[in-house]
Amino acid sequence: MTRPRVVIVGGGFAGLAAAQALRKADAGVILIDRTNHHVFQPLLYQVATSALSPAQIAVPIRGVLGKQSNTTVILGEVTGVDTDKRDVLVDSADRLGVPVPYDYLVLATGVRHSYFGHDEFEKFAPGLKSLADAVGIRNRILRAFERAEAAEDPQAHRDLLTFVLVGAGPTGVEMAGAIAVLVRTTLRSEFRRIDPAAVRIVLIDMAQRVLGTFAEDLSRAAQARLERLGVEVRLGKGADRIDDGGVVVGGERIASKTVIWTAGVAPSPAGKWLKTTMDRAGRVLVGPDLTVQGRPEIFVAGDTASLQQDGKPLPGVAQTALQQGRYAGEAIARRIAGRPALPPFRYSDRGSMAVVGQGFALLQMGKIRASGGLVWFAWLGVHLWALAQPSLRLSVFVQWLWMLLTGQRGSRLIVNHGSTVDAKQGALGK
Amino acid sequence: MTRPRVVIVGGGFAGLAAAQALRKADAGVILIDRTNHHVFQPLLYQVATSALSPAQIAVPIRGVLGKQSNTTVILGEVTGVDTDKRDVLVDSADRLGVPVPYDYLVLATGVRHSYFGHDEFEKFAPGLKSLADAVGIRNRILRAFERAEAAEDPQAHRDLLTFVLVGAGPTGVEMAGAIAVLVRTTLRSEFRRIDPAAVRIVLIDMAQRVLGTFAEDLSRAAQARLERLGVEVRLGKGADRIDDGGVVVGGERIASKTVIWTAGVAPSPAGKWLKTTMDRAGRVLVGPDLTVQGRPEIFVAGDTASLQQDGKPLPGVAQTALQQGRYAGEAIARRIAGRPALPPFRYSDRGSMAVVGQGFALLQMGKIRASGGLVWFAWLGVHLWALAQPSLRLSVFVQWLWMLLTGQRGSRLIVNHGSTVDAKQGALGK
């Protein structure tokens, strides 16, 4: 008898944890991802703001799973699932349309940014989810400064120095703080025609406070800190319009050449592939064992799964994905080995943190709420620790230390892709 | 009286050295480059083969010159020079066509790869000159392995595992060795369907030996070392044709999906801008003071300058560019200060080195010729030392040590640009 085939779609926190939980299983595990790397998402904003380089927060999935001999990694774009034949459909020039069959399936396909029906905003206001997004936003921010330095027209100069972040969740707040620090430290001495005081950073949100998932006093602390860094926080109104010239908020136009979308996320199309019940946001409803109703062989884990606990939806954070991925992998390993099933999944809250600028962070963990410099040190430690690869841990530690001591950023490069080799190839070299 | 304006075009070794030599001059110095970073070219092949990340061999030009208060850096593409009006023409959306006037001009615009009249090869065989080139080639090489792992067709599998380098100069030899090491160390354990022995690396050149600028015994040593690494060295015949399916060499087709152009270089169009005398390769003929005939205010330095010394052309290496750039900057500083002119430029040979794989390098310096492991250690030291920024020196040192101890590469990422943000913007965000 052949070994059962476990297919995992997605190499984020959930998918990777699922694969690792299956390392001793008597199974053939296949992990499929559209990129060749696992990204440490919580530090993505640091790549977008030139603090870290892409290689410091991402590792090849193959490198992580290489020594796990029951596991094969495939670079490919999954386009659907045939739940009757139990096949995953992969779009890859080199597989000649050969589908990947499974006995167990883990869908851990995460989220993308959502423009709430305004997809035309994307062209002018990119979102931050992948490494390519981060490098693209880094290029935009750095280019805006370069263009401002060269600009002869005062109005163009001002528009180029106005940065608008649409959405004041953790990404928006962390980006706004990081851009403010970038302006204050690194850029100050290097431009001849840019007055750091002329740089405007505007953070907008429809909600009445920043960081809506945190407690109110923490939101207030974050906002006060942002304002001390010179960030304009504008609440209660969303973006009516985003175009080449900037953003329209509540009828008022904010002229800007650099708008970044840090607002909504939408789940992957996993629900559509499965033709199963979804919640209003489009996430797949799963049972307490993380399987899909009527399909006990299909698990959904991470941001693309919808599960309530104690009457509240689980937060869309790395810990949820990690814990669910590990649970799904273990549940499958037990079934394959004929061992008793796991008890229902329970999310264990490890707390949430957010950084505002440099030297200040927030922590909310159950009833514990704290903010300030000590929390920031804790944030540094937690994030270094969470970088699972020792090489990255060392590299990021040295980089942060260097940045603190010298004010110099790690990776302030504008690399002009798109015009040369890459434009001729798609993600899979088709 | 206003200060004299010195415009430097190009932020490579020559341009940067010229700017730095002018740091105390009573002048307004403007450096224009089409990228925002200075690249340490000798290690570019290590980015292309995933050993180092782009940020480890490149620094923002602004970062280097930021504290030099008489100097302004502009990101822009120079399109021409009006030698009568003494204007540099810059293509930049934000300058509204305003030219940059000069009193002294240093052209240090380097070289690009040349396909010897076969520009149609470029699409299939990219060259390695810029950071974007290196990242593009890295993507190609890594994707070829990914595609081979997924490929169902045995012929496609073989073609994807065949790498052809066209041109056996230093770049071709170093790339061939680095790919061989990549296959032997990092990739071995991570793929399930790739037999490392099935990987073919072919190095071709029209010449009768590799590394034509080195002594014959060193060429032989390099070739022997390459062959021990499994590289097929094919000499005496060039590429007749390069297309989607591979390379045709002397009537024989080598089927390959990854061909890299490491053969010819062509100088920048500086000669055409100046409408001055050029050598057969298109480089600008300069006098012993590095100025252009009849234009004592225009200096040309580095790869785009043509100068003979003791009846032989100067080698197109970093040292030549560095020494010429420094000379041009100093010569201008002296003229501005009214000090006596420098003696004619003389190139001081610091030797040439080339690495073959890991643990083996060649050295040729005057009559000294050496090869082997000790030379390799010297190579490591010299290149670390030559990285002028202490942060890079530390980062590259740690990375190399890590790679030696663990076999893990620094930056094995396929980042899919071109599809998202970047494709919508040109280099200058137009």
mmCIF file of N, CA, C and O in Angstrom, chain A residues 271-308:
data_model
loop_
_atom_site.group_PDB
_atom_site.id
_atom_site.type_symbol
_atom_site.label_atom_id
_atom_site.label_comp_id
_atom_site.label_asym_id
_atom_site.label_seq_id
_atom_site.Cartn_x
_atom_site.Cartn_y
_atom_site.Cartn_z
ATOM 1 N N GLY A 271 -12.224 29.300 -0.342
ATOM 2 C CA GLY A 271 -13.643 28.985 -0.186
ATOM 3 C C GLY A 271 -14.309 28.669 -1.519
ATOM 4 O O GLY A 271 -15.124 27.756 -1.625
ATOM 5 N N LYS A 272 -13.932 29.452 -2.533
ATOM 6 C CA LYS A 272 -14.500 29.211 -3.867
ATOM 7 C C LYS A 272 -14.022 27.889 -4.438
ATOM 8 O O LYS A 272 -14.782 27.182 -5.093
ATOM 9 N N TRP A 273 -12.742 27.556 -4.227
ATOM 10 C CA TRP A 273 -12.234 26.268 -4.711
ATOM 11 C C TRP A 273 -13.053 25.122 -4.131
ATOM 12 O O TRP A 273 -13.355 24.151 -4.812
ATOM 13 N N LEU A 274 -13.388 25.257 -2.828
ATOM 14 C CA LEU A 274 -14.055 24.142 -2.139
ATOM 15 C C LEU A 274 -15.568 24.169 -2.340
ATOM 16 O O LEU A 274 -16.241 23.197 -2.031
ATOM 17 N N LYS A 275 -16.080 25.272 -2.840
ATOM 18 C CA LYS A 275 -17.536 25.468 -2.961
ATOM 19 C C LYS A 275 -18.221 25.145 -1.639
ATOM 20 O O LYS A 275 -19.194 24.400 -1.588
ATOM 21 N N THR A 276 -17.705 25.712 -0.573
ATOM 22 C CA THR A 276 -18.224 25.401 0.752
ATOM 23 C C THR A 276 -18.734 26.669 1.424
ATOM 24 O O THR A 276 -18.678 27.754 0.845
ATOM 25 N N THR A 277 -19.236 26.551 2.638
ATOM 26 C CA THR A 277 -19.805 27.695 3.343
ATOM 27 C C THR A 277 -18.709 28.660 3.793
ATOM 28 O O THR A 277 -17.690 28.244 4.354
ATOM 29 N N MET A 278 -18.956 29.944 3.548
ATOM 30 C CA MET A 278 -17.981 30.958 3.941
ATOM 31 C C MET A 278 -18.647 31.964 4.874
ATOM 32 O O MET A 278 -19.871 32.084 4.895
ATOM 33 N N ASP A 279 -17.845 32.686 5.629
ATOM 34 C CA ASP A 279 -18.423 33.782 6.425
ATOM 35 C C ASP A 279 -18.574 35.010 5.518
ATOM 36 O O ASP A 279 -18.262 34.957 4.329
ATOM 37 N N ARG A 280 -19.049 36.139 6.094
ATOM 38 C CA ARG A 280 -19.328 37.297 5.252
ATOM 39 C C ARG A 280 -18.075 37.827 4.555
ATOM 40 O O ARG A 280 -18.141 38.345 3.445
ATOM 41 N N ALA A 281 -16.924 37.668 5.219
ATOM 42 C CA ALA A 281 -15.683 38.182 4.642
ATOM 43 C C ALA A 281 -15.143 37.250 3.551
ATOM 44 O O ALA A 281 -14.229 37.621 2.826
ATOM 45 N N GLY A 282 -15.713 36.040 3.442
ATOM 46 C CA GLY A 282 -15.239 35.114 2.418
ATOM 47 C C GLY A 282 -14.288 34.057 2.947
ATOM 48 O O GLY A 282 -13.675 33.319 2.170
ATOM 49 N N ARG A 283 -14.155 33.983 4.279
ATOM 50 C CA ARG A 283 -13.294 32.953 4.848
ATOM 51 C C ARG A 283 -14.063 31.653 4.992
ATOM 52 O O ARG A 283 -15.292 31.654 5.171
ATOM 53 N N VAL A 284 -13.355 30.538 4.953
ATOM 54 C CA VAL A 284 -13.985 29.225 4.998
ATOM 55 C C VAL A 284 -14.389 28.889 6.432
ATOM 56 O O VAL A 284 -13.537 28.910 7.343
ATOM 57 N N LEU A 285 -15.673 28.560 6.637
ATOM 58 C CA LEU A 285 -16.117 28.134 7.967
ATOM 59 C C LEU A 285 -15.569 26.744 8.247
ATOM 60 O O LEU A 285 -15.752 25.826 7.453
ATOM 61 N N VAL A 286 -14.863 26.604 9.366
ATOM 62 C CA VAL A 286 -14.341 25.287 9.726
ATOM 63 C C VAL A 286 -14.915 24.859 11.068
ATOM 64 O O VAL A 286 -15.326 25.697 11.879
ATOM 65 N N GLY A 287 -14.918 23.566 11.295
ATOM 66 C CA GLY A 287 -15.358 23.029 12.577
ATOM 67 C C GLY A 287 -14.260 23.140 13.606
ATOM 68 O O GLY A 287 -13.142 23.586 13.298
ATOM 69 N N PRO A 288 -14.540 22.736 14.836
ATOM 70 C CA PRO A 288 -13.544 22.845 15.905
ATOM 71 C C PRO A 288 -12.315 21.960 15.667
ATOM 72 O O PRO A 288 -11.307 22.117 16.345
ATOM 73 N N ASP A 289 -12.384 21.054 14.681
ATOM 74 C CA ASP A 289 -11.178 20.280 14.325
ATOM 75 C C ASP A 289 -10.506 20.861 13.082
ATOM 76 O O ASP A 289 -9.635 20.226 12.487
ATOM 77 N N LEU A 290 -10.940 22.065 12.674
ATOM 78 C CA LEU A 290 -10.376 22.802 11.530
ATOM 79 C C LEU A 290 -10.662 22.154 10.181
ATOM 80 O O LEU A 290 -10.068 22.529 9.170
ATOM 81 N N THR A 291 -11.583 21.176 10.152
ATOM 82 C CA THR A 291 -11.936 20.602 8.845
ATOM 83 C C THR A 291 -13.196 21.274 8.316
ATOM 84 O O THR A 291 -13.935 21.935 9.041
ATOM 85 N N VAL A 292 -13.392 21.091 7.021
ATOM 86 C CA VAL A 292 -14.534 21.667 6.334
ATOM 87 C C VAL A 292 -15.716 20.716 6.487
ATOM 88 O O VAL A 292 -15.543 19.492 6.451
ATOM 89 N N GLN A 293 -16.900 21.278 6.641
ATOM 90 C CA GLN A 293 -18.092 20.457 6.833
ATOM 91 C C GLN A 293 -18.251 19.426 5.712
ATOM 92 O O GLN A 293 -18.218 19.766 4.523
ATOM 93 N N GLY A 294 -18.396 18.162 6.100
ATOM 94 C CA GLY A 294 -18.622 17.107 5.119
ATOM 95 C C GLY A 294 -17.371 16.652 4.395
ATOM 96 O O GLY A 294 -17.420 15.760 3.544
ATOM 97 N N ARG A 295 -16.227 17.286 4.701
ATOM 98 C CA ARG A 295 -14.962 16.908 4.051
ATOM 99 C C ARG A 295 -13.906 16.728 5.136
ATOM 100 O O ARG A 295 -13.020 17.581 5.301
ATOM 101 N N PRO A 296 -13.974 15.647 5.888
ATOM 102 C CA PRO A 296 -13.041 15.494 7.012
ATOM 103 C C PRO A 296 -11.581 15.405 6.574
ATOM 104 O O PRO A 296 -10.686 15.511 7.415
ATOM 105 N N GLU A 297 -11.334 15.236 5.275
ATOM 106 C CA GLU A 297 -9.941 15.163 4.813
ATOM 107 C C GLU A 297 -9.393 16.536 4.434
ATOM 108 O O GLU A 297 -8.214 16.662 4.085
ATOM 109 N N ILE A 298 -10.240 17.580 4.506
ATOM 110 C CA ILE A 298 -9.770 18.915 4.127
ATOM 111 C C ILE A 298 -9.723 19.837 5.347
ATOM 112 O O ILE A 298 -10.734 20.099 5.987
ATOM 113 N N PHE A 299 -8.519 20.327 5.653
ATOM 114 C CA PHE A 299 -8.308 21.263 6.750
ATOM 115 C C PHE A 299 -8.056 22.654 6.181
ATOM 116 O O PHE A 299 -7.438 22.792 5.128
ATOM 117 N N VAL A 300 -8.544 23.658 6.883
ATOM 118 C CA VAL A 300 -8.212 25.033 6.503
ATOM 119 C C VAL A 300 -7.605 25.704 7.733
ATOM 120 O O VAL A 300 -8.150 25.593 8.836
ATOM 121 N N ALA A 301 -6.451 26.360 7.547
ATOM 122 C CA ALA A 301 -5.742 26.928 8.699
ATOM 123 C C ALA A 301 -5.268 28.326 8.390
ATOM 124 O O ALA A 301 -4.987 28.665 7.246
ATOM 125 N N GLY A 302 -5.211 29.145 9.429
ATOM 126 C CA GLY A 302 -4.674 30.501 9.288
ATOM 127 C C GLY A 302 -5.730 31.500 8.860
ATOM 128 O O GLY A 302 -6.921 31.305 9.070
ATOM 129 N N ASP A 303 -5.266 32.588 8.238
ATOM 130 C CA ASP A 303 -6.142 33.723 7.930
ATOM 131 C C ASP A 303 -7.332 33.380 7.046
ATOM 132 O O ASP A 303 -8.311 34.124 7.008
ATOM 133 N N THR A 304 -7.238 32.293 6.309
ATOM 134 C CA THR A 304 -8.313 31.994 5.373
ATOM 135 C C THR A 304 -9.387 31.117 6.012
ATOM 136 O O THR A 304 -10.418 30.828 5.402
ATOM 137 N N ALA A 305 -9.191 30.733 7.276
ATOM 138 C CA ALA A 305 -10.184 29.949 8.025
ATOM 139 C C ALA A 305 -11.011 30.867 8.908
ATOM 140 O O ALA A 305 -10.521 31.878 9.412
ATOM 141 N N SER A 306 -12.265 30.515 9.106
ATOM 142 C CA SER A 306 -13.149 31.293 9.974
ATOM 143 C C SER A 306 -13.607 30.404 11.123
ATOM 144 O O SER A 306 -14.249 29.379 10.916
ATOM 145 N N LEU A 307 -13.236 30.803 12.327
ATOM 146 C CA LEU A 307 -13.577 30.003 13.504
ATOM 147 C C LEU A 307 -13.807 30.944 14.676
ATOM 148 O O LEU A 307 -13.061 31.901 14.874
ATOM 149 N N GLN A 308 -14.884 30.703 15.426
ATOM 150 C CA GLN A 308 -15.144 31.521 16.594
ATOM 151 C C GLN A 308 -14.669 30.789 17.844
ATOM 152 O O GLN A 308 -14.650 29.562 17.891
#
